[in-house]
C-alpha positions as a Markdown table, in Angstrom:
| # | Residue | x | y | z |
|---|---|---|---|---|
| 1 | Unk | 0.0 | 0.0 | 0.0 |
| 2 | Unk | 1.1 | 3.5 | -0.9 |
| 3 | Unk | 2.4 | 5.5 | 2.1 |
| 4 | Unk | 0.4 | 8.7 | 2.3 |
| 5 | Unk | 2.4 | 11.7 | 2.0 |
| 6 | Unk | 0.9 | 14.2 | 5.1 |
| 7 | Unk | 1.9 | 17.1 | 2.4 |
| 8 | Unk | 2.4 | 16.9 | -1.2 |
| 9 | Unk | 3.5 | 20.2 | -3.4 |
| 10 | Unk | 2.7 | 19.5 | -6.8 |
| 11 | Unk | 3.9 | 21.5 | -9.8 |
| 12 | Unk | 3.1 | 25.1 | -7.2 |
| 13 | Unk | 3.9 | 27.9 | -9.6 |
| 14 | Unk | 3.8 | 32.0 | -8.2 |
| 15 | Unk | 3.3 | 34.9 | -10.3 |
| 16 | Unk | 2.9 | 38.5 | -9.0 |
| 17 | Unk | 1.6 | 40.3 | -11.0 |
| 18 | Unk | 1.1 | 44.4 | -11.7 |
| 19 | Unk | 1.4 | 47.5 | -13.6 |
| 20 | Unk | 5.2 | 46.7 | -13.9 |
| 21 | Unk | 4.7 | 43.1 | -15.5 |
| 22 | Unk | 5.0 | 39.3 | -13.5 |
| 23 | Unk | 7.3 | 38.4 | -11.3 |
| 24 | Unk | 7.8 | 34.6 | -11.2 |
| 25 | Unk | 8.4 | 33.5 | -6.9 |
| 26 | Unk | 8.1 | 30.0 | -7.6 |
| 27 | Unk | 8.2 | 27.6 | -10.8 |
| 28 | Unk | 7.0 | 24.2 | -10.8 |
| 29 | Unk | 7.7 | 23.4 | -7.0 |
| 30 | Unk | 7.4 | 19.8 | -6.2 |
| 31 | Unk | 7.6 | 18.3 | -2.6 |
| 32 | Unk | 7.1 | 15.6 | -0.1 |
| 33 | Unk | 6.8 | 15.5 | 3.7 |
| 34 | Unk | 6.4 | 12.5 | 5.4 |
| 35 | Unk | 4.1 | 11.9 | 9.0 |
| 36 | Unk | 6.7 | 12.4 | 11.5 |
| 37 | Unk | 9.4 | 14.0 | 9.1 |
| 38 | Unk | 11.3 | 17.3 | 8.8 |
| 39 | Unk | 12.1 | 19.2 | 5.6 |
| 40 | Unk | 13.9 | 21.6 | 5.4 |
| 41 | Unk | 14.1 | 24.9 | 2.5 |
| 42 | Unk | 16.9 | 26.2 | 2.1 |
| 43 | Unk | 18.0 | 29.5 | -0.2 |
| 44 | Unk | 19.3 | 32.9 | -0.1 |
| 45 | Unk | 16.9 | 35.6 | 0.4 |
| 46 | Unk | 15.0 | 36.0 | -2.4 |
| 47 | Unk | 14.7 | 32.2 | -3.7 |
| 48 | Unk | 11.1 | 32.4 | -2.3 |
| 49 | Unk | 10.7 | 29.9 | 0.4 |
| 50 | Unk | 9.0 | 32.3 | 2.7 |
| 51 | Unk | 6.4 | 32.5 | -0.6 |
| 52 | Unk | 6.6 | 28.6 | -0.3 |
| 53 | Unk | 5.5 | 29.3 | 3.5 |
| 54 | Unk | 3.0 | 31.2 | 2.6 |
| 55 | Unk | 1.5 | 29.2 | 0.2 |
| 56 | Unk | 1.4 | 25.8 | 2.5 |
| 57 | Unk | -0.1 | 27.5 | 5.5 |
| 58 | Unk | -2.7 | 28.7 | 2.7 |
| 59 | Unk | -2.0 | 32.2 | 3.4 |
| 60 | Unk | -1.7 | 33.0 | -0.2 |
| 61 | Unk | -3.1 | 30.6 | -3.0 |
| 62 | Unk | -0.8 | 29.3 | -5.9 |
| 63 | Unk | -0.9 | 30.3 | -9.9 |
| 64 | Unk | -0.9 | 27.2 | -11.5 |
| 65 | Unk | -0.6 | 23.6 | -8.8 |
| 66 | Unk | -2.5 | 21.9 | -6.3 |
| 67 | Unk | -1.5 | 21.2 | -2.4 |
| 68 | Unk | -2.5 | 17.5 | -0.7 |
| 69 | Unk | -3.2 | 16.8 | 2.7 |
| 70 | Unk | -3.2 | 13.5 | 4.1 |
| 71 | Unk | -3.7 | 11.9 | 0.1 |
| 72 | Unk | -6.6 | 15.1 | -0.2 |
| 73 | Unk | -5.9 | 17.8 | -2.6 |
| 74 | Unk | -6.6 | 21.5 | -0.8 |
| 75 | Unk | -7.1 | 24.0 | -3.6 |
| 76 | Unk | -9.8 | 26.9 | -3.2 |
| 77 | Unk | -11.8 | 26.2 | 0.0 |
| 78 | Unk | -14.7 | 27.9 | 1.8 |
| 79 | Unk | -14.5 | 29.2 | 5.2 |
| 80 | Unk | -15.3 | 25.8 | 7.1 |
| 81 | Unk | -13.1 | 23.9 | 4.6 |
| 82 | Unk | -10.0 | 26.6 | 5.3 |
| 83 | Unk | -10.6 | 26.9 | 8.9 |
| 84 | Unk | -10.4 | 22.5 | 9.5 |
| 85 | Unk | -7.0 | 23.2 | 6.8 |
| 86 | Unk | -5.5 | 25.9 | 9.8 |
| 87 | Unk | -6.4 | 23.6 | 12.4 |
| 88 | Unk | -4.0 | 21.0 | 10.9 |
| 89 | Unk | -1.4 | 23.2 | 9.4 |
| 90 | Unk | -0.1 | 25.5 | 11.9 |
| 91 | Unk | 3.0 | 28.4 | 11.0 |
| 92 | Unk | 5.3 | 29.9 | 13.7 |
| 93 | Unk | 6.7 | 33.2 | 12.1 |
| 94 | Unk | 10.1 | 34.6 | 12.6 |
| 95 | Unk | 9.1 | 37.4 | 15.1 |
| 96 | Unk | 6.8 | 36.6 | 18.0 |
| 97 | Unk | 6.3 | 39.8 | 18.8 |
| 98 | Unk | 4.3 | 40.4 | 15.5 |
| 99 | Unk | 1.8 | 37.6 | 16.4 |
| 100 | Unk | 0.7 | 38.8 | 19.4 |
| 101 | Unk | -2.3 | 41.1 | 19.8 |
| 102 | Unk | -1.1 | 43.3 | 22.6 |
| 103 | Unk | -4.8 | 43.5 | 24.0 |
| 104 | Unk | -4.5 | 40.2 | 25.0 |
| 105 | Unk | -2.9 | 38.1 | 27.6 |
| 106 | Unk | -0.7 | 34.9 | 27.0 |
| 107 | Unk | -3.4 | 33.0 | 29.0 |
| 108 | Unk | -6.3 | 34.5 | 26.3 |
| 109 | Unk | -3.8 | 34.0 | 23.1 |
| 110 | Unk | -2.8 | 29.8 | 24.1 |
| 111 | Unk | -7.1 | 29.7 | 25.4 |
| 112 | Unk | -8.1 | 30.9 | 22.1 |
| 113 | Unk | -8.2 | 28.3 | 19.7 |
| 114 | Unk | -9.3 | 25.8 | 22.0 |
| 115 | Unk | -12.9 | 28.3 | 22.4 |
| 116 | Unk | -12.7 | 29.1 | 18.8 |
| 117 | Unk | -12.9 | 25.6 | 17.3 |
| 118 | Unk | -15.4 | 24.6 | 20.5 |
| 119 | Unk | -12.9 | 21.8 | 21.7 |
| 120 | Unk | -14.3 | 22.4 | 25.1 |
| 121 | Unk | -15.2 | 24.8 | 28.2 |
| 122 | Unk | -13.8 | 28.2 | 28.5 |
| 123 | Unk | -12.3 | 26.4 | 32.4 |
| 124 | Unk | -10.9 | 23.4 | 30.3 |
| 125 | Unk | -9.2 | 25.7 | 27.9 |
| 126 | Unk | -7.7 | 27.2 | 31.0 |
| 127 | Unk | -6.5 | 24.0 | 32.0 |
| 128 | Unk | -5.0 | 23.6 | 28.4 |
| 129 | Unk | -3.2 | 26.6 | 28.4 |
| 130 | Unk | -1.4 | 25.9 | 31.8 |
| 131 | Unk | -0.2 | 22.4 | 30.4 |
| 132 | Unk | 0.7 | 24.2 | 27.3 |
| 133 | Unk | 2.8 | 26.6 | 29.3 |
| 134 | Unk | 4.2 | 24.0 | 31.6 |
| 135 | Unk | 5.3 | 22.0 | 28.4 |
| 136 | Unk | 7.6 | 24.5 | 26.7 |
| 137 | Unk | 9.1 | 25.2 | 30.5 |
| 138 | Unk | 7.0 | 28.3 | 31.5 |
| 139 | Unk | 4.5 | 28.0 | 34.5 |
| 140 | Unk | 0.6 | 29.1 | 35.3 |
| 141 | Unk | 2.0 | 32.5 | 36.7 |
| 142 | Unk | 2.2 | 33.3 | 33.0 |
| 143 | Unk | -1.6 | 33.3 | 32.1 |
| 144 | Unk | -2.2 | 36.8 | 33.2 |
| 145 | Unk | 0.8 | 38.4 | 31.6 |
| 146 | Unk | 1.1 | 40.6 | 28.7 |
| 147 | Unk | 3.5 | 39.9 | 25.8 |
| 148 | Unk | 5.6 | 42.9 | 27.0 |
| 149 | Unk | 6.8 | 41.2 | 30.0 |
| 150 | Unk | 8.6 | 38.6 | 28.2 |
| 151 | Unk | 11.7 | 38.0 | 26.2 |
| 152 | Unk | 11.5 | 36.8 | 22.6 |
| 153 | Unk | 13.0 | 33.3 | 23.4 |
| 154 | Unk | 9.8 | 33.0 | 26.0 |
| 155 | Unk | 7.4 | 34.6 | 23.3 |
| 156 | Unk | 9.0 | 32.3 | 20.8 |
| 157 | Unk | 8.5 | 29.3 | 23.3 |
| 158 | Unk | 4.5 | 30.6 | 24.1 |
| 159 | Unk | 3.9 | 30.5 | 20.2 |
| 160 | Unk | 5.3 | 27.4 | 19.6 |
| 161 | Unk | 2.7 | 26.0 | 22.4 |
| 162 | Unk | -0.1 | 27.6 | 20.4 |
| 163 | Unk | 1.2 | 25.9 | 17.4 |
| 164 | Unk | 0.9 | 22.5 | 19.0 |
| 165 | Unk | -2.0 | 22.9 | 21.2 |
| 166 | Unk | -4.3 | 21.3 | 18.4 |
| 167 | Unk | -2.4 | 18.3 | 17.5 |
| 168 | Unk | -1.9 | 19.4 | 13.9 |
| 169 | Unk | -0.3 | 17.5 | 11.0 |
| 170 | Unk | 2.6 | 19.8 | 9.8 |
| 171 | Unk | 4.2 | 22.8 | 11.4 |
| 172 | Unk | 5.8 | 25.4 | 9.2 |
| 173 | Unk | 8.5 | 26.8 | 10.9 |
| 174 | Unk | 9.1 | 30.2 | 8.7 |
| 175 | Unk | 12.7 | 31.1 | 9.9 |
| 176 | Unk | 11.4 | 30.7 | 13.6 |
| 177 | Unk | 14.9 | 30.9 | 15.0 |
| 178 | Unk | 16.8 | 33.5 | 13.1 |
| 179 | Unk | 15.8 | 36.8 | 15.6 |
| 180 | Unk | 17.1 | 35.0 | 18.6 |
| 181 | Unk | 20.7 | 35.4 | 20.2 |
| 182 | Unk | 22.7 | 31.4 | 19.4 |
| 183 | Unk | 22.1 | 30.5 | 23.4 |
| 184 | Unk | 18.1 | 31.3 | 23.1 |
| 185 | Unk | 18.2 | 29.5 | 19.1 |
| 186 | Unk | 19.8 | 26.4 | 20.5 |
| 187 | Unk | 17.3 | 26.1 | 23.2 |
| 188 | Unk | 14.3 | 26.6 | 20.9 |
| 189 | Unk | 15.6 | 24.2 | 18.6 |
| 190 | Unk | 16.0 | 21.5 | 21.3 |
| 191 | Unk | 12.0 | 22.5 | 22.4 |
| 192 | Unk | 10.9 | 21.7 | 18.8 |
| 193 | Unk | 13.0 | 18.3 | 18.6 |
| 194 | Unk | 11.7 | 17.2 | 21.8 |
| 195 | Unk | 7.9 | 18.2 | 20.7 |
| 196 | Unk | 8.4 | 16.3 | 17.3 |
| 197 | Unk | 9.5 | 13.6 | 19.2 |
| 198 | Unk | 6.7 | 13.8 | 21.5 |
| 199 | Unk | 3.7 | 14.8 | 19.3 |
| 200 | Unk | 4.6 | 13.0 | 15.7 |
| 201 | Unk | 3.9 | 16.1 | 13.9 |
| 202 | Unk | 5.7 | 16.8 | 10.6 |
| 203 | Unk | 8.0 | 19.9 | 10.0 |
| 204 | Unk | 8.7 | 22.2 | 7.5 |
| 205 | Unk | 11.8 | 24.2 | 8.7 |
| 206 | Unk | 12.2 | 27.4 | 6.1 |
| 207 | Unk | 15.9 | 29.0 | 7.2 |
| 208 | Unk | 18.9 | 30.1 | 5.2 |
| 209 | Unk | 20.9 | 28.3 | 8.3 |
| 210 | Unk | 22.5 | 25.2 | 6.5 |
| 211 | Unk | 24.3 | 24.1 | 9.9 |
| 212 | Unk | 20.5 | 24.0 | 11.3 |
| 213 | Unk | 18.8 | 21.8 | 8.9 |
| 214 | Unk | 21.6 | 18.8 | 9.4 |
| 215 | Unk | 20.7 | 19.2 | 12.8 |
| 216 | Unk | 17.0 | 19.2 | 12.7 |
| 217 | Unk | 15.7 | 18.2 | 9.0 |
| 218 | Unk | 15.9 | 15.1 | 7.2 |
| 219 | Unk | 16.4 | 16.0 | 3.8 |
| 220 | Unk | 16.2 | 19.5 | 2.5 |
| 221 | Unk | 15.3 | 21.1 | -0.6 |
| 222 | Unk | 17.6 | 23.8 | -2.1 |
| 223 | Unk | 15.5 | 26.8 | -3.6 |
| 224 | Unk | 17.2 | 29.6 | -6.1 |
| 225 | Unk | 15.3 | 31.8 | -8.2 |
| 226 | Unk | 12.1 | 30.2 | -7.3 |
| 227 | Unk | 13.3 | 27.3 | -8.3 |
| 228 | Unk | 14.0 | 23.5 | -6.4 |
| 229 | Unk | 17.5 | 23.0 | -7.8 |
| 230 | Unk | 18.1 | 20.0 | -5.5 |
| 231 | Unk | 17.0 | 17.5 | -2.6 |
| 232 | Unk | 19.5 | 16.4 | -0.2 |
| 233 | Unk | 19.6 | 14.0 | 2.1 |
| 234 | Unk | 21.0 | 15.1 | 5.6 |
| 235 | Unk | 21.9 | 11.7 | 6.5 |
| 236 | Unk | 25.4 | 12.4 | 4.8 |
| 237 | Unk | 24.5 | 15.8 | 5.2 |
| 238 | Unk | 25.9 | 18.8 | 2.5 |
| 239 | Unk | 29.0 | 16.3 | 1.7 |
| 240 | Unk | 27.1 | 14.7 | -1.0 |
| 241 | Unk | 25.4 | 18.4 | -2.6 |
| 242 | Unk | 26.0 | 17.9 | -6.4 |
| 243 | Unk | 24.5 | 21.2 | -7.7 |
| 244 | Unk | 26.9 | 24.2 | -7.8 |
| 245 | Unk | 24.6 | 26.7 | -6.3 |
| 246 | Unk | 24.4 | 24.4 | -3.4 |
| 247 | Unk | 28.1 | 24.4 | -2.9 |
| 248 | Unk | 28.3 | 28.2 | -3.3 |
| 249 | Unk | 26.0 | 28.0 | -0.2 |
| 250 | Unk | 27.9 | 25.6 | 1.8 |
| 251 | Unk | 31.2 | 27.5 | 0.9 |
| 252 | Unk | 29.5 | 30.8 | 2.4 |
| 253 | Unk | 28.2 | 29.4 | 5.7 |
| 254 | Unk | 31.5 | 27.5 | 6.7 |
| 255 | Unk | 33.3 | 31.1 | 6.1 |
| 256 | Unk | 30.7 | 32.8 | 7.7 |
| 257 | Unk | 31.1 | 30.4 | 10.8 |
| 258 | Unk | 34.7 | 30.2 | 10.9 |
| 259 | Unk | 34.9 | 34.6 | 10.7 |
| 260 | Unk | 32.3 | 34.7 | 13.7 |
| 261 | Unk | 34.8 | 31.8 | 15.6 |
| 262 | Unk | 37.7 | 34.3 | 14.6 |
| 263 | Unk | 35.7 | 36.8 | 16.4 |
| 264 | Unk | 35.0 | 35.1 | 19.7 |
């Protein structure tokens, strides 16, 4: 029997358009990611994986192409269709601070979709949201705070709960670790390992950090220009990279690292 992939990108094309002509974000983009897996995307700014993001966590809908969940294709949906689609595709953003509404408290954000999708009692959801908090190694002292009274790593950690709280299928991680200091990153990425591990969800880890996805990912696609130029398996890791681009890439971060070592 087949395996069923919990996301499939097939042949996801881009195109801006306005008064200026088309701008082509993505050509032809096909992917896989397993249940339980973590793919990374990989480019230099520009190659358009935060459009890829965008277009998996159905924030923005593809030119030409058609996204499957779970073996079911997700094209243009109505509001009950797209709101079960969020529930099991969640995205954590680069900043927390921009996901926050500053109206509300952390216990209201993590409470939210729990009364939203009617999962269960406004005191249940309360009871959530401590466990939540408790899980990514806050406490229940945190409810009543405001997202001004914490650091980014602990916003970070409070959005990452949120992301998990409804069990969903894939998590898009959209450079979730790149405004952090290295201590808070490390720490982060050890939460999301452990919650992988914990909760089975698939990942989809967008970062232009090459040392990151051999730690994290298990095989990585290399976007430039919109386009996949190559899949790599992190098992060997960036050893075995056969396209040039790809090398280019590798070439810059290990200079990048060893200048910031020089630095130290």
């Amino acid at each position: 029997m087949k395996e069923v992939c919990t996301l499939e990108v097939n042949h996801i094309s881009k195109i801006y358009r306005d008064d200026g002509g088309e701008f082509h974000a993505l050509r032809d983009i096909n992917l896989s990611v397993h249940a339980g897996e973590c793919v990374g995307i990989v480019g230099q700014s520009g190659s358009g994986k935060s459009t890829l993001a965008r277009l998996v966590s159905k924030r923005i809908e593809p030119t030409e192409g058609e996204i499957l969940l779970n073996g079911i294709c997700r094209g243009k949906m109505n509001h009950r269709a797209l709101n079960a689609y969020f529930k099991d595709v969640q995205m954590v953003f680069q900043s927390p601070f921009d996901t926050f509404s500053p109206r509300m408290t952390i216990g209201q954000y993590l409470m939210e979709p729990f009364l939203n999708y009617k999962i269960c009692t406004k005191k249940e959801a309360r009871d959530k949201a401590t466990s939540l908090l408790e899980m990514v190694g806050l406490n229940a002292r945190d409810l009543h705070k405001q997202p001004d009274e914490f650091s980014g790593g602990q916003l970070q950690r409070v959005v990452i709960a949120r992301a998990v709280a409804l069990r969903p299928k894939l998590i898009v991680f959209d450079e979730a670790t790149s405004a952090l200091d290295v201590t808070i990153q490390k720490q982060i990425i050890e939460l999301i390992m452990r919650l992988r591990k914990d909760h089975g969800f698939a990942c989809m880890f967008i970062t232009h950090d090459l040392a990151l996805t051999e730690l994290i990912c298990d095989r990585v696609f290399v976007l430039h220009e919109g386009v996949i130029i190559e899949e790599v398996c992190m098992a060997s890791g960036f050893s075995r990279a056969n396209h040039q681009h790809t090398q280019k890439l590798v070439y810059t971060a290990q200079n990048f690292s060893l200048e910031n070592r020089k630095c130290v």
